[in-house]
Structures are given as C-alpha cells and as structure tokens.
PDB file of C-alpha atoms in Angstrom:
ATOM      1  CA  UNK V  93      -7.568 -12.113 -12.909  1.00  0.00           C
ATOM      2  CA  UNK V  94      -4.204 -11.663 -12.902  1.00  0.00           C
ATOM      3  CA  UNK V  95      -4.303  -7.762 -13.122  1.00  0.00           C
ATOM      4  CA  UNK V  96      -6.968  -7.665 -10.697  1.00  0.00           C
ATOM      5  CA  UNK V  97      -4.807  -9.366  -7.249  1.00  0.00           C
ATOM      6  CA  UNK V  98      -2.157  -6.130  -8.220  1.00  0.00           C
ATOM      7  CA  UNK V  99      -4.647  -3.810  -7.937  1.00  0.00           C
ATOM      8  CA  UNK V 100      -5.891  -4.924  -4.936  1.00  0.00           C
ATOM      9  CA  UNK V 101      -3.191  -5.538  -2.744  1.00  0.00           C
ATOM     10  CA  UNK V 102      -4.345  -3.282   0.172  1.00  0.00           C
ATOM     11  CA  UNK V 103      -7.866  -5.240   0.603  1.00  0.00           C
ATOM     12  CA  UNK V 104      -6.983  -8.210   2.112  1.00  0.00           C
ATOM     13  CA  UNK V 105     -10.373  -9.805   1.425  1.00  0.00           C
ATOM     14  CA  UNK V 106     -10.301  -8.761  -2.248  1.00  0.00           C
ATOM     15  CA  UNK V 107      -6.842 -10.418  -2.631  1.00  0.00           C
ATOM     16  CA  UNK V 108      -8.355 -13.241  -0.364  1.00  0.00           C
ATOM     17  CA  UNK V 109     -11.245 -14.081  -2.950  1.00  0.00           C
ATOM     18  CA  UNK V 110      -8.946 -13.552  -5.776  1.00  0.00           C
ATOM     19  CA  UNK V 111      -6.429 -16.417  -5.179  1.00  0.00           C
ATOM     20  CA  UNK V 112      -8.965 -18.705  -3.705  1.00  0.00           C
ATOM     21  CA  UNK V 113     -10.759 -18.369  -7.104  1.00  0.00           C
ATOM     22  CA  UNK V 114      -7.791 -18.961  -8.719  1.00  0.00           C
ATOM     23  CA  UNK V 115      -5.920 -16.104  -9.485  1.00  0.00           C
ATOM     24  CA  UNK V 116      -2.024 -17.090 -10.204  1.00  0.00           C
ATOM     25  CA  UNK V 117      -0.076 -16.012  -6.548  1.00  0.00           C
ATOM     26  CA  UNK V 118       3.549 -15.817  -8.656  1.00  0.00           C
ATOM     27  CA  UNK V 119       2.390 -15.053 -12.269  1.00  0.00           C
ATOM     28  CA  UNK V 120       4.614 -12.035 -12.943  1.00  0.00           C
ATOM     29  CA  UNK V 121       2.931  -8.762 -14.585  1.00  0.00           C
ATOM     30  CA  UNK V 122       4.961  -6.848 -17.373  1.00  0.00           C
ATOM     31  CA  UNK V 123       7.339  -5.172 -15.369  1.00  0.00           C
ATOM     32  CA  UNK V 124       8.123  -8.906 -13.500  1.00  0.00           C
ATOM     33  CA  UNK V 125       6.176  -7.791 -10.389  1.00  0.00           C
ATOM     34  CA  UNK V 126       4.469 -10.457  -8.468  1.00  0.00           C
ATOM     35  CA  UNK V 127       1.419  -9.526  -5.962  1.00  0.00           C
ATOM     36  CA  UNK V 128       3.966 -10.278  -3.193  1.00  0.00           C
ATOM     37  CA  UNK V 129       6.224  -7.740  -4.496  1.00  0.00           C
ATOM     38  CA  UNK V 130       3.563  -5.178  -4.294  1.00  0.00           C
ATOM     39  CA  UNK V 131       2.402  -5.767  -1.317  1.00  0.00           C
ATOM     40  CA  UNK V 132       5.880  -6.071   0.064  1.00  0.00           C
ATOM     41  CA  UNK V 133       6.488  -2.838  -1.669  1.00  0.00           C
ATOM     42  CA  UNK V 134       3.394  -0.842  -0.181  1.00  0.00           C
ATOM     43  CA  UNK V 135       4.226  -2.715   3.733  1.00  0.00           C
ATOM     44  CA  UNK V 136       0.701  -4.761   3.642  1.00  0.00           C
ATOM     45  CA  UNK V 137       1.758  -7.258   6.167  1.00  0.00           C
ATOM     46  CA  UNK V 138      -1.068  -9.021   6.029  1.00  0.00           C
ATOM     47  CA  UNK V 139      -1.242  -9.100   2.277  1.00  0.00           C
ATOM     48  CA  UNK V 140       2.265 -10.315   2.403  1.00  0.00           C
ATOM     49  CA  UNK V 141       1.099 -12.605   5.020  1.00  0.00           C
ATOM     50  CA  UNK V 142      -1.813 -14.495   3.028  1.00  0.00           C
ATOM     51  CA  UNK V 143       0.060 -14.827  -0.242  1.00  0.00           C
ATOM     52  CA  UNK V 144       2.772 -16.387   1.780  1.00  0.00           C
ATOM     53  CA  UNK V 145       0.840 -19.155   3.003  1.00  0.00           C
ATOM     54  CA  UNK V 146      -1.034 -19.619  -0.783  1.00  0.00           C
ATOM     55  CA  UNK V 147       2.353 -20.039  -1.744  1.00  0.00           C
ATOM     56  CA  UNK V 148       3.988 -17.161  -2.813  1.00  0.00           C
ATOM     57  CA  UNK V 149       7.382 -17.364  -3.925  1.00  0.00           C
ATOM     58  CA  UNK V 150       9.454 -15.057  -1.193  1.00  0.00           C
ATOM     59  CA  UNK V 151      12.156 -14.502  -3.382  1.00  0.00           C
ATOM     60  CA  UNK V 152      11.445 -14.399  -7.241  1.00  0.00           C
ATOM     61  CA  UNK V 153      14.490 -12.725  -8.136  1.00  0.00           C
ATOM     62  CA  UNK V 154      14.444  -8.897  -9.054  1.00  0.00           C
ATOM     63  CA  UNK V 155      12.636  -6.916  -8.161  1.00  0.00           C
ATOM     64  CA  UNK V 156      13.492  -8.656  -5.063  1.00  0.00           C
ATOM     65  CA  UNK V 157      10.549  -7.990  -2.523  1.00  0.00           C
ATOM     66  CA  UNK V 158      12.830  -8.113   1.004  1.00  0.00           C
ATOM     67  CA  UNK V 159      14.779  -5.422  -0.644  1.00  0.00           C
ATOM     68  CA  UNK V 160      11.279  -3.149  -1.510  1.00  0.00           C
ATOM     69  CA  UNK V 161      10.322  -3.733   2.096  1.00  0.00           C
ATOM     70  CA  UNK V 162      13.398  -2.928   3.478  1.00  0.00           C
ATOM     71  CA  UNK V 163      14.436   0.311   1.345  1.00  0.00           C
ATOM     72  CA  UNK V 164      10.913   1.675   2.529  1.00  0.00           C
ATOM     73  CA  UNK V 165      11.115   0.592   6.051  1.00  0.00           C
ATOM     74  CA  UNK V 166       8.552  -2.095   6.045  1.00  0.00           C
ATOM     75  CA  UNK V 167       9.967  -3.928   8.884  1.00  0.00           C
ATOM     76  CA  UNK V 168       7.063  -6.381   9.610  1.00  0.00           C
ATOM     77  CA  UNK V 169       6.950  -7.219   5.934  1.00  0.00           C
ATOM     78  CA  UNK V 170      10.460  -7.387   5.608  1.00  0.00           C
ATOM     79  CA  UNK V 171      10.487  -9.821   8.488  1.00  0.00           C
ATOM     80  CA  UNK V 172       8.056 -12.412   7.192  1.00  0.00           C
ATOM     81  CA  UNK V 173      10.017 -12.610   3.792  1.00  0.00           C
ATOM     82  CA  UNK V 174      13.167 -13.604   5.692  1.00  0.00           C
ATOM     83  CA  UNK V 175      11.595 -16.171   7.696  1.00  0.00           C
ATOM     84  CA  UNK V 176      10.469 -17.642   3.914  1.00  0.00           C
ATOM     85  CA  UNK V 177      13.959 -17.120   2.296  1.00  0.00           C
ATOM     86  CA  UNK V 178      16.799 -19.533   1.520  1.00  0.00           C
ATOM     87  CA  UNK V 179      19.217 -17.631   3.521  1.00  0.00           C
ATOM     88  CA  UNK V 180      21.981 -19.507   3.632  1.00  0.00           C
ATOM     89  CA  UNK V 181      21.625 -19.338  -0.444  1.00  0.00           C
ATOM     90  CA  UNK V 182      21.662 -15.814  -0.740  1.00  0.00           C
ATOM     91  CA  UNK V 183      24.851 -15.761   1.162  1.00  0.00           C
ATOM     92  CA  UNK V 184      26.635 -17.368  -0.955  1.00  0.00           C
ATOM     93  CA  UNK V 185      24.856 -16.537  -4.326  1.00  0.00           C
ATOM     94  CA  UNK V 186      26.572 -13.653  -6.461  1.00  0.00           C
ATOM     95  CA  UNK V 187      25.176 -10.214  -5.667  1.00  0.00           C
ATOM     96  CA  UNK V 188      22.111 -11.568  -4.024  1.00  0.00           C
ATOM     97  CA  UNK V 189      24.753 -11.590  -0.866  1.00  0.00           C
ATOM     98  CA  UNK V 190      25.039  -7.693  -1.574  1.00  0.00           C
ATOM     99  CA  UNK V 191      21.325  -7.364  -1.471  1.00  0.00           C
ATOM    100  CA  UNK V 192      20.531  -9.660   1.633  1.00  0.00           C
ATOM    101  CA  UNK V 193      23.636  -7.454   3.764  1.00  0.00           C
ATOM    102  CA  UNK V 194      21.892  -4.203   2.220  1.00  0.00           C
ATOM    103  CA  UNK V 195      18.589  -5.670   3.624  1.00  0.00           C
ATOM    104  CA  UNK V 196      19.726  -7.020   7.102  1.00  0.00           C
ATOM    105  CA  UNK V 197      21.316  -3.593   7.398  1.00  0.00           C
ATOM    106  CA  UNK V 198      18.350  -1.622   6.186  1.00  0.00           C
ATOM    107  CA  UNK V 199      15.876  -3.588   8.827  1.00  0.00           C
ATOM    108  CA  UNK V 200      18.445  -4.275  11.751  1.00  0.00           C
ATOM    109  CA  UNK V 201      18.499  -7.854  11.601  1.00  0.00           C
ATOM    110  CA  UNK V 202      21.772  -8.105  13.877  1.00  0.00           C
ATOM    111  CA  UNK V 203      21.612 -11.894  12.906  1.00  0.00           C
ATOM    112  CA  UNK V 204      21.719 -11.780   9.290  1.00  0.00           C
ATOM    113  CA  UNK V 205      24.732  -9.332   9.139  1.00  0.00           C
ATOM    114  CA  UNK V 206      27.588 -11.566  10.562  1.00  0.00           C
ATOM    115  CA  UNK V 207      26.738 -14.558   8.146  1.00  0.00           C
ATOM    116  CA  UNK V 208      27.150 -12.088   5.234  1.00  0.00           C
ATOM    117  CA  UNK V 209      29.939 -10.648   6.430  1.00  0.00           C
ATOM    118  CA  UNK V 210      31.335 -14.262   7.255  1.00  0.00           C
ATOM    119  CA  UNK V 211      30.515 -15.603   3.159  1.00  0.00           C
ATOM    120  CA  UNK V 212      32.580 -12.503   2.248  1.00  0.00           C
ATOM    121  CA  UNK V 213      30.263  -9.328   1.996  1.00  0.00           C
ATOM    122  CA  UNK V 214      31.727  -5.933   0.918  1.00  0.00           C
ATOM    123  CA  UNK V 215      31.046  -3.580   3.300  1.00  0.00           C
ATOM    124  CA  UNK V 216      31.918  -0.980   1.135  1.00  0.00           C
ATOM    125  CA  UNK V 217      30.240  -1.474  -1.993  1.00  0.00           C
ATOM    126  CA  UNK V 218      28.241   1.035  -2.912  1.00  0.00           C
ATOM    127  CA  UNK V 219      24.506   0.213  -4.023  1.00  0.00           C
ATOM    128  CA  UNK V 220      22.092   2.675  -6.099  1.00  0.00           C
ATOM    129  CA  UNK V 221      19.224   3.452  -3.919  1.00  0.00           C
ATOM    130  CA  UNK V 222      16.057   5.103  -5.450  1.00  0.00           C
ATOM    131  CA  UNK V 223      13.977   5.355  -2.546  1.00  0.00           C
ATOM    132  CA  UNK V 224      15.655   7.758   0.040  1.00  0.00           C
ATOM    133  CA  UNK V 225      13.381  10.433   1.036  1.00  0.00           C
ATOM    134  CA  UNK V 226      14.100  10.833   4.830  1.00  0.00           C
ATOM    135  CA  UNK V 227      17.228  12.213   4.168  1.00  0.00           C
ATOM    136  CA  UNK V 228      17.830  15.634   2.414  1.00  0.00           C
ATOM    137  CA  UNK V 229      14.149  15.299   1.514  1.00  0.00           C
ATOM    138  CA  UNK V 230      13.736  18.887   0.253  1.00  0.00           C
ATOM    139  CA  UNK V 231      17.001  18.406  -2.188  1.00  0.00           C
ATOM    140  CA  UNK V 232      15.906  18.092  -5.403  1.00  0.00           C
ATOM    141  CA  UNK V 233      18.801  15.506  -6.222  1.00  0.00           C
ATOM    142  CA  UNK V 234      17.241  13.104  -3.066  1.00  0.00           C
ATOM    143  CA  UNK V 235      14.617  11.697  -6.525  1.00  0.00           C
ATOM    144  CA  UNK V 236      17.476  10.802  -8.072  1.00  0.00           C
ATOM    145  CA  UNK V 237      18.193   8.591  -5.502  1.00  0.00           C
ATOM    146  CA  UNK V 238      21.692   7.532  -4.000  1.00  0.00           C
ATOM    147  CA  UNK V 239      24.880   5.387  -3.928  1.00  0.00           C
ATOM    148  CA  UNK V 240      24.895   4.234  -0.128  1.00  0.00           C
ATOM    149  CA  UNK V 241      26.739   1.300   1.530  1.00  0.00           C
ATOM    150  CA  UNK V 242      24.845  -0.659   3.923  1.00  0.00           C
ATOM    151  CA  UNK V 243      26.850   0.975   6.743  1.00  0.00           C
ATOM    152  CA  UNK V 244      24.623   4.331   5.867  1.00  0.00           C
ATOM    153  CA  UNK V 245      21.281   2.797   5.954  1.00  0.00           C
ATOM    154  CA  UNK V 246      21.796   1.247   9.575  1.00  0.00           C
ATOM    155  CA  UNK V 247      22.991   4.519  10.707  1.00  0.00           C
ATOM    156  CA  UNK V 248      19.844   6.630   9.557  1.00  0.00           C
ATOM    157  CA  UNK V 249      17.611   3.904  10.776  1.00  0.00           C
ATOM    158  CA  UNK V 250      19.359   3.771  14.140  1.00  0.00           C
ATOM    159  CA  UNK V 251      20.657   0.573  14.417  1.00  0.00           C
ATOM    160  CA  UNK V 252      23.255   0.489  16.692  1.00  0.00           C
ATOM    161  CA  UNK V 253      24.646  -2.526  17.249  1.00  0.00           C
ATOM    162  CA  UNK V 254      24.167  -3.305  13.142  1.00  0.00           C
ATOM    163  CA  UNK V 255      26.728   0.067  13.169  1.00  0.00           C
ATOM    164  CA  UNK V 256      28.861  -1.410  15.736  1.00  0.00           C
ATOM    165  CA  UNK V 257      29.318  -5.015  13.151  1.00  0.00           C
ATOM    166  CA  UNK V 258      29.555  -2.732  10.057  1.00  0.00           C
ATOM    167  CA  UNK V 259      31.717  -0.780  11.492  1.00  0.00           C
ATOM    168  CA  UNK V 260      34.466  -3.459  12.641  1.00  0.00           C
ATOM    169  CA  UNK V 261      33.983  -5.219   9.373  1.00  0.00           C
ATOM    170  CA  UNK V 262      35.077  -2.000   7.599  1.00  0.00           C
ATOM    171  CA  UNK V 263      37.771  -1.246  10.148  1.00  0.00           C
ATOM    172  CA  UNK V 264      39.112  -4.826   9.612  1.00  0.00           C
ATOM    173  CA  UNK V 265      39.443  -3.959   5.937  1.00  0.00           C
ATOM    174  CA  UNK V 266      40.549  -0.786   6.040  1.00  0.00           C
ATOM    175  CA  UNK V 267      42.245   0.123   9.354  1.00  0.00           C
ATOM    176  CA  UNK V 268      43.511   3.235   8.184  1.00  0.00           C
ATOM    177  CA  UNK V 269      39.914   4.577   7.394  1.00  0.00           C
ATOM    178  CA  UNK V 270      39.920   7.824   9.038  1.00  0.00           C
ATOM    179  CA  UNK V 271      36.498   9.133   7.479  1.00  0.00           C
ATOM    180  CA  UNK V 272      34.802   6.354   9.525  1.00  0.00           C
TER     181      UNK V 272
END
C-alpha cells in the first residue's frame, strides 16, 4: 500500500483509510519521499494534518518537507511542520540551520529568524532554488531555478519586518554593503 497513500495525498479520506489499514506513514518511496513530503509539497493541510497525528515524522531529512512547503508558499502547511520540528536542533545542526533561516524567511516566521541568526546563520549564503516561478516567470532561465539568499525570498513574499531582521543582520556583517 505503500504506493497507494502517495498517490492519494489530495483525498483526505483515501489517505485516511490507507494508514488506518496499515499503510507505513514514514516508509520512504524511491526518490526518499514520504506521504508527508508530498502532501507538504502539494499544500494539503489537512493531509499534512492527519499524517501528523498518525505519526509522521516532520522532519525526515531531505527532501526536507518545511522547505517544499515553504519554497511553494504553503504557509498553513509550512506552519504545522514547525510546530512538529526540533527547532532548537536545526539551529544548531550543520546546514539544516541554512534551511530552517531559508524557511522562516520564505514563510515570515519573525520568530524563527532571530534564533538562527543568534546560532550563527549566514545571511548571505546563497541557496539553489528550483521552484521560483513568480518572479521573471516568462524567462526561460526562471526553470532553471535560482541562487537566492533568504533576504530575497522575504522581500518577494512581503515580509517586512523579516526584511527589517535580515537586513540588520547583513548590515552588521557587512556595513559597507552599499547594494543593500
């Protein structure tokens, strides 16, 4: 059954019968996707929701499900992962703090951002994005995707005062930055 629950991540009830009658909720598939990350991946809060509760490991490693939900603006989904995660391990665990800043930056989680910054996050290293279609979305090179910092992604998503810590981090770095 394991095939089946990644198939039917958008029907709740499907995905509801499927682990009740015993489908594996963190069995990875060849690629290393769990049902969480495609769920997380496609936004299906409540899909995200119920495998949650049956256990569902929030953070299995790559591909890292917060970061799916956050690259394609899956707030809500994003949100219920970082209620789930270790945070204060992330900080201060290799490049997982690069992806949890990315994330935090990505969603606007104005609480998340001053811990990374505080365990040492680089504000200016770059991170290959795939997924980036809202901006130059008629430029053929946008499929290639993008080296962004997590400064960028708060910017396009509006996130003001996420700019505003970003920002001073950077500043406090590199105070004679004038391309700020």
């Amino acid at each position: 059954m394991r095939l089946a629950i990644d198939d039917s991540f958008g029907n709740l009830e499907i995905v509801r019968f499927l682990v009740d009658s015993g489908s594996p909720v963190n069995d990875p598939d060849l690629w290393g996707h769990t049902p969480l990350v495609y769920a997380a991946d496609a936004g299906n809060v409540e899909t995200v929701q119920l495998l949650l509760n049956r256990g569902a490991d929030p953070d299995p490693g790559i591909p890292w499900p917060l970061r799916l939900a956050a690259e394609k603006r899956h707030v809500k989904a994003a949100e219920l992962l970082l209620e789930r995660i270790d945070v204060r391990r992330k900080i201060t665990s290799g490049d997982d703090q690069l992806w949890l800043l990315y994330s935090a930056a990505t969603c606007g989680f104005v609480k998340i951002v001053p811990a990374c910054l505080d365990a040492g996050g680089n504000v200016g290293r770059r991170l290959f994005i795939r997924y980036f279609p809202f901006l130059h979305a008629d430029d053929e090179s946008s499929r290639n995707g993008y080296y962004s910092i997590p400064l960028d992604w708060a910017r396009l998503r509006g996130h003001s005062a996420v700019v505003r810590l970003l920002e001073n981090a950077r500043t406090a770095l590199w105070p004679m930055d004038i391309t700020l």
